[in-house]
């Protein structure tokens, strides 16, 4: 099936109250797992790569691999550049074949963020590619997010931002954080704020840092020798509620990383004679496919392809 833009799969999602999973990849096995899960669940899906994934594998190699595999899948797939921080990288992505890009200028003051995003939107829209932008600051791996109120997305600014940039999707900061460390206690998303943003902004909203960080998977990895530190991830009930309120794209990376890690550790411990990468990584691929299928069902996109 030909590739689609994020806009093509996110607009119906927002309209009909479900969300599409956007899963990060930097290798063949993760890409294979994401696509197999989407096909098994008959779900539209977004496969995304960050700038650090590009540094790891190279943009040309990633795009060739993902687009080749995605076109063979019988579900709509968008290939998205996640957290494009450098306009030069984003512009290269637009030229080379991503069907969707994120320009993340959220570290800049509002007006400068608008100017940078507007420039990218112009170039992307000329090529029919959709653009995600971010307003507010979604915290990183080691940042504790409680009482970071001033970093959350302001609904009034969101309205102005979307109107002036003409971006196709908006990443919002409402209490999630990237990585395994999410918050001191149970993360509590700011639903009142999310509701206000959704009322002010017609485009699909994006939830970053949305991994559940399953304590059982962490415990499994730690049982087989990992020393992963984590706090509680975003509970499924809060993800479901966010989707009902207008979140149409949910970004997942950490969940697949820990599933991969736990599966490889377990496989090597339980198969001490294993040395074929296809056996070792095959076990991890199956575990990741299972995790992606679970997410797709949670987000309500199963059967929407
Ligand atoms: O927000 C994006 C990721 O979860 C961090 O990914 O390590 O590929 O930059 P990265
Ligand atoms: P997690 O770290 O919660 O998986 O978030 C991933 C993400 O937001 C990618 O952009
Ligand atoms: Zn993110």
Short mmCIF file of C-alpha atoms and ligand atoms in Angstrom, two decimals:
data_model
loop_
_atom_site.label_atom_id
_atom_site.label_comp_id
_atom_site.label_asym_id
_atom_site.label_seq_id
_atom_site.Cartn_x
_atom_site.Cartn_y
_atom_site.Cartn_z
CA UNK A 1 0.00 0.00 0.00
CA UNK A 2 1.40 3.50 -0.80
CA UNK A 3 2.61 5.52 2.19
CA UNK A 4 0.27 8.12 3.67
CA UNK A 5 0.83 11.37 5.56
CA UNK A 6 0.17 11.62 9.29
CA UNK A 7 -2.57 14.10 8.51
CA UNK A 8 -4.43 11.46 6.48
CA UNK A 9 -4.57 9.08 9.42
CA UNK A 10 -4.79 11.54 12.30
CA UNK A 11 -7.71 13.64 11.12
CA UNK A 12 -10.17 10.72 11.07
CA UNK A 13 -8.72 9.58 14.40
CA UNK A 14 -9.44 12.90 16.10
CA UNK A 15 -12.87 13.10 14.43
CA UNK A 16 -13.90 9.62 15.55
CA UNK A 17 -12.28 9.61 19.00
CA UNK A 18 -9.46 7.09 18.68
CA UNK A 19 -5.67 7.50 18.50
CA UNK A 20 -2.96 6.14 16.25
CA UNK A 21 0.22 4.75 17.78
CA UNK A 22 3.47 6.39 16.70
CA UNK A 23 6.29 3.99 17.47
CA UNK A 24 9.99 4.84 17.38
CA UNK A 25 12.46 2.69 15.51
CA UNK A 26 16.15 2.70 14.65
CA UNK A 27 16.53 -0.86 13.37
CA UNK A 28 15.04 -3.65 11.29
CA UNK A 29 13.60 -5.71 14.14
CA UNK A 30 11.63 -2.89 15.75
CA UNK A 31 10.28 -1.81 12.34
CA UNK A 32 9.28 -5.39 11.56
CA UNK A 33 7.50 -5.75 14.91
CA UNK A 34 5.56 -2.49 14.49
CA UNK A 35 4.38 -3.37 10.99
CA UNK A 36 3.48 -6.96 11.86
CA UNK A 37 1.42 -5.70 14.79
CA UNK A 38 -0.37 -3.07 12.68
CA UNK A 39 -1.23 -5.66 10.03
CA UNK A 40 -2.41 -8.19 12.64
CA UNK A 41 -4.64 -5.53 14.22
CA UNK A 42 -5.66 -3.92 10.89
CA UNK A 43 -4.58 -0.56 12.26
CA UNK A 44 -3.12 2.56 10.66
CA UNK A 45 0.28 3.24 12.17
CA UNK A 46 3.05 5.83 12.32
CA UNK A 47 6.68 4.73 12.30
CA UNK A 48 9.03 7.42 13.49
CA UNK A 49 12.74 8.08 13.81
CA UNK A 50 14.47 10.72 15.91
CA UNK A 51 17.59 12.65 14.97
CA UNK A 52 19.58 10.29 17.20
CA UNK A 53 18.15 7.29 15.35
CA UNK A 54 19.35 9.02 12.18
CA UNK A 55 22.82 9.49 13.69
CA UNK A 56 22.82 5.78 14.58
CA UNK A 57 21.67 4.31 11.26
CA UNK A 58 21.73 7.13 8.68
CA UNK A 59 18.68 8.83 7.16
CA UNK A 60 19.03 7.16 3.74
CA UNK A 61 19.32 3.68 5.23
CA UNK A 62 16.42 4.19 7.65
CA UNK A 63 14.16 5.63 4.97
CA UNK A 64 15.01 2.91 2.45
CA UNK A 65 14.35 0.20 5.02
CA UNK A 66 11.18 1.65 6.53
CA UNK A 67 9.56 2.73 3.28
CA UNK A 68 10.32 -0.60 1.57
CA UNK A 69 8.85 -2.58 4.45
CA UNK A 70 5.91 -0.20 4.95
CA UNK A 71 4.84 -0.33 1.31
CA UNK A 72 4.59 -4.11 1.57
CA UNK A 73 2.18 -3.84 4.53
CA UNK A 74 -1.53 -3.87 3.81
CA UNK A 75 -2.29 -1.02 6.22
CA UNK A 76 -1.80 2.77 5.93
CA UNK A 77 1.64 3.75 7.24
CA UNK A 78 3.09 7.24 7.72
CA UNK A 79 6.86 7.64 8.06
CA UNK A 80 7.52 10.45 10.49
CA UNK A 81 10.59 12.40 11.62
CA UNK A 82 10.22 12.68 15.40
CA UNK A 83 11.60 15.68 17.35
CA UNK A 84 13.33 17.35 14.41
CA UNK A 85 15.35 19.96 16.31
CA UNK A 86 17.46 21.16 13.41
CA UNK A 87 15.62 22.77 10.49
CA UNK A 88 18.35 21.50 8.13
CA UNK A 89 17.65 17.88 9.15
CA UNK A 90 13.89 18.42 8.85
CA UNK A 91 14.28 19.94 5.38
CA UNK A 92 16.49 17.03 4.34
CA UNK A 93 13.78 14.66 5.64
CA UNK A 94 11.12 16.49 3.61
CA UNK A 95 13.21 16.13 0.45
CA UNK A 96 14.19 12.51 1.03
CA UNK A 97 10.86 10.79 1.64
CA UNK A 98 9.38 11.19 5.13
CA UNK A 99 5.64 11.69 4.69
CA UNK A 100 5.40 13.61 7.94
CA UNK A 101 7.83 15.64 10.04
CA UNK A 102 7.96 17.16 13.48
CA UNK A 103 9.74 20.45 13.93
CA UNK A 104 10.46 20.77 17.63
CA UNK A 105 11.29 24.39 18.41
CA UNK A 106 9.55 24.21 21.79
CA UNK A 107 12.69 25.41 23.60
CA UNK A 108 12.32 28.81 21.88
CA UNK A 109 10.08 31.68 23.03
CA UNK A 110 6.58 31.60 21.47
CA UNK A 111 7.18 34.06 18.63
CA UNK A 112 10.43 32.41 17.56
CA UNK A 113 8.84 28.96 17.78
CA UNK A 114 6.06 30.23 15.48
CA UNK A 115 8.56 31.66 12.98
CA UNK A 116 10.60 28.45 12.77
CA UNK A 117 7.51 26.22 12.46
CA UNK A 118 5.90 28.45 9.85
CA UNK A 119 9.00 28.15 7.63
CA UNK A 120 8.96 24.36 7.83
CA UNK A 121 5.19 24.18 7.24
CA UNK A 122 5.62 26.18 4.04
CA UNK A 123 8.26 23.80 2.62
CA UNK A 124 6.46 20.65 3.81
CA UNK A 125 3.03 21.63 2.53
CA UNK A 126 4.49 22.38 -0.92
CA UNK A 127 5.40 18.68 -1.05
CA UNK A 128 2.12 17.52 0.53
CA UNK A 129 3.85 16.49 3.77
CA UNK A 130 2.27 17.08 7.16
CA UNK A 131 3.90 18.85 10.09
CA UNK A 132 3.71 18.32 13.84
CA UNK A 133 4.95 21.09 16.14
CA UNK A 134 5.31 21.36 19.92
CA UNK A 135 4.24 24.03 22.34
CA UNK A 136 5.20 23.82 26.02
CA UNK A 137 8.04 21.61 27.24
CA UNK A 138 7.72 17.83 27.51
CA UNK A 139 10.33 16.80 30.00
CA UNK A 140 13.16 14.37 29.39
CA UNK A 141 14.38 11.16 30.92
CA UNK A 142 15.63 12.44 34.26
CA UNK A 143 13.31 15.38 34.76
CA UNK A 144 10.70 15.16 37.45
CA UNK A 145 7.53 16.71 36.15
CA UNK A 146 5.41 17.49 39.20
CA UNK A 147 4.94 21.21 39.84
CA UNK A 148 6.38 22.17 36.46
CA UNK A 149 3.16 24.04 35.75
CA UNK A 150 4.95 26.83 33.91
CA UNK A 151 6.18 24.33 31.31
CA UNK A 152 2.75 23.06 30.37
CA UNK A 153 1.02 24.16 27.15
CA UNK A 154 -1.10 27.28 27.51
CA UNK A 155 -4.48 26.84 25.72
CA UNK A 156 -4.62 30.46 24.53
CA UNK A 157 -1.11 30.29 23.14
CA UNK A 158 -1.99 26.97 21.50
CA UNK A 159 -4.85 28.60 19.60
CA UNK A 160 -2.62 31.42 18.35
CA UNK A 161 0.21 28.96 17.57
CA UNK A 162 -1.90 26.66 15.39
CA UNK A 163 -3.62 29.57 13.63
CA UNK A 164 -0.34 31.30 12.80
CA UNK A 165 1.81 28.27 11.95
CA UNK A 166 -0.85 26.19 10.15
CA UNK A 167 0.74 23.05 11.61
CA UNK A 168 -1.22 19.81 11.11
CA UNK A 169 -0.81 18.35 14.60
CA UNK A 170 0.18 19.80 17.96
CA UNK A 171 2.30 18.09 20.63
CA UNK A 172 1.18 19.28 24.04
CA UNK A 173 2.81 19.28 27.47
CA UNK A 174 0.17 18.15 29.97
CA UNK A 175 2.21 16.09 32.43
CA UNK A 176 3.97 13.33 30.48
CA UNK A 177 7.75 12.89 30.36
CA UNK A 178 10.08 11.02 28.04
CA UNK A 179 11.89 7.90 29.20
CA UNK A 180 11.57 5.54 32.16
CA UNK A 181 11.47 8.26 34.82
CA UNK A 182 8.08 9.94 34.60
CA UNK A 183 7.22 11.53 37.96
CA UNK A 184 7.63 11.17 41.72
CA UNK A 185 4.29 9.47 42.30
CA UNK A 186 1.68 8.23 39.85
CA UNK A 187 1.74 10.61 36.87
CA UNK A 188 -1.43 12.68 36.75
CA UNK A 189 -2.16 14.26 33.41
CA UNK A 190 -3.68 17.73 33.50
CA UNK A 191 -7.04 16.82 31.91
CA UNK A 192 -8.63 20.22 32.52
CA UNK A 193 -5.83 21.81 30.50
CA UNK A 194 -6.09 19.15 27.80
CA UNK A 195 -9.83 19.75 27.51
CA UNK A 196 -9.25 23.51 27.09
CA UNK A 197 -6.53 22.98 24.49
CA UNK A 198 -8.77 20.58 22.54
CA UNK A 199 -11.59 23.12 22.57
CA UNK A 200 -9.25 25.84 21.30
CA UNK A 201 -7.43 23.87 18.65
CA UNK A 202 -9.00 21.86 15.79
CA UNK A 203 -5.93 19.83 14.80
CA UNK A 204 -5.12 16.38 16.23
CA UNK A 205 -3.22 16.58 19.53
CA UNK A 206 -0.10 14.52 20.19
CA UNK A 207 0.90 12.92 23.48
CA UNK A 208 4.65 12.37 23.81
CA UNK A 209 6.27 10.47 26.66
CA UNK A 210 3.27 8.17 26.79
CA UNK A 211 4.94 4.85 27.66
CA UNK A 212 3.34 2.80 30.41
CA UNK A 213 6.77 1.57 31.64
CA UNK A 214 5.30 -1.74 32.74
CA UNK A 215 6.76 -2.66 36.17
CA UNK A 216 6.48 -6.36 35.29
CA UNK A 217 8.67 -5.91 32.21
CA UNK A 218 11.17 -3.86 34.24
CA UNK A 219 11.17 -6.60 36.90
CA UNK A 220 11.71 -9.25 34.20
CA UNK A 221 14.67 -7.34 32.74
CA UNK A 222 16.11 -6.80 36.23
CA UNK A 223 15.66 -10.49 37.08
CA UNK A 224 17.87 -11.31 34.09
CA UNK A 225 20.60 -8.87 35.04
CA UNK A 226 19.43 -5.38 34.07
CA UNK A 227 19.63 -2.58 36.60
CA UNK A 228 16.81 -0.39 35.30
CA UNK A 229 15.58 2.42 37.47
CA UNK A 230 12.10 3.73 36.80
CA UNK A 231 9.05 5.39 38.23
CA UNK A 232 5.48 4.58 37.35
CA UNK A 233 4.54 5.18 33.69
CA UNK A 234 1.29 6.61 32.34
CA UNK A 235 -1.57 4.29 33.39
CA UNK A 236 -3.79 2.95 30.59
CA UNK A 237 -6.85 4.64 32.10
CA UNK A 238 -5.21 8.07 31.70
CA UNK A 239 -4.20 7.33 28.10
CA UNK A 240 -7.80 6.31 27.31
CA UNK A 241 -9.11 9.52 28.84
CA UNK A 242 -6.59 11.66 26.94
CA UNK A 243 -7.68 10.02 23.68
CA UNK A 244 -11.33 10.77 24.44
CA UNK A 245 -10.38 14.43 24.95
CA UNK A 246 -8.69 14.89 21.55
CA UNK A 247 -5.30 13.17 21.58
CA UNK A 248 -5.05 11.40 18.21
CA UNK A 249 -1.35 10.46 18.12
CA UNK A 250 0.38 8.70 21.00
CA UNK A 251 4.17 8.36 20.93
CA UNK A 252 5.72 5.20 22.32
CA UNK A 253 9.42 4.49 22.52
CA UNK A 254 10.51 3.44 26.03
CA UNK A 255 7.96 0.62 26.24
CA UNK A 256 9.46 -1.09 23.18
CA UNK A 257 13.01 -0.52 24.42
CA UNK A 258 12.39 -2.26 27.73
CA UNK A 259 10.46 -5.11 26.09
CA UNK A 260 13.39 -5.60 23.68
CA UNK A 261 15.89 -5.49 26.53
CA UNK A 262 13.99 -7.94 28.73
CA UNK A 263 13.41 -10.36 25.83
CA UNK A 264 17.07 -10.45 24.78
CA UNK A 265 18.29 -10.91 28.35
CA UNK A 266 15.80 -13.68 29.01
CA UNK A 267 16.52 -15.45 25.72
CA UNK A 268 20.27 -15.48 26.30
CA UNK A 269 19.89 -16.73 29.87
CA UNK A 270 17.43 -19.47 28.90
CA UNK A 271 19.27 -20.40 25.66
CA UNK A 272 22.93 -20.32 26.72
CA UNK A 273 24.02 -21.99 23.49
CA UNK A 274 22.32 -19.40 21.27
CA UNK A 275 24.62 -17.38 19.06
CA UNK A 276 22.56 -16.71 15.90
CA UNK A 277 21.40 -13.06 15.90
CA UNK A 278 18.21 -14.13 14.11
CA UNK A 279 17.24 -16.34 17.04
CA UNK A 280 18.15 -13.77 19.69
CA UNK A 281 16.56 -10.81 17.91
CA UNK A 282 13.65 -12.94 16.71
CA UNK A 283 12.59 -13.43 20.34
CA UNK A 284 12.79 -9.66 20.91
CA UNK A 285 10.82 -8.97 17.72
CA UNK A 286 7.97 -11.24 18.80
CA UNK A 287 7.88 -9.59 22.24
CA UNK A 288 7.79 -6.11 20.70
CA UNK A 289 5.04 -7.12 18.27
CA UNK A 290 2.95 -8.30 21.21
CA UNK A 291 3.56 -4.96 23.02
CA UNK A 292 2.62 -2.91 19.93
CA UNK A 293 -0.60 -4.91 19.41
CA UNK A 294 -1.55 -4.24 23.02
CA UNK A 295 -1.00 -0.47 22.51
CA UNK A 296 -3.02 -0.44 19.30
CA UNK A 297 -5.97 -2.01 21.11
CA UNK A 298 -5.60 0.46 23.99
CA UNK A 299 -5.67 3.43 21.60
CA UNK A 300 -8.76 2.17 19.77
CA UNK A 301 -7.15 2.04 16.31
CA UNK A 302 -7.53 -1.74 15.86
CA UNK A 303 -9.73 -2.42 12.83
CA UNK A 304 -9.52 1.19 11.56
CA UNK A 305 -7.25 0.44 8.57
O1 LIG B 1 11.40 11.47 22.31
C1 LIG B 1 12.08 10.66 21.77
C2 LIG B 1 12.69 9.46 22.34
O2 LIG B 1 12.00 8.67 23.20
C3 LIG B 1 14.15 9.65 22.61
O3 LIG B 1 14.66 9.07 21.51
O4 LIG B 1 16.97 8.43 22.15
O5 LIG B 1 16.16 8.31 19.78
O6 LIG B 1 16.57 10.54 20.86
P1 LIG B 1 16.19 9.10 21.07
P1 LIG B 2 8.28 7.46 25.84
O1 LIG B 2 9.65 7.77 26.35
O2 LIG B 2 7.28 7.60 26.94
O3 LIG B 2 8.14 6.17 25.15
O4 LIG B 2 7.95 8.62 24.76
C1 LIG B 2 8.35 8.52 23.42
C2 LIG B 2 8.22 9.79 22.65
O5 LIG B 2 7.58 10.74 23.06
C3 LIG B 2 8.87 9.87 21.33
O6 LIG B 2 8.73 11.11 20.74
ZN1 LIG B 3 8.67 12.74 22.17
#
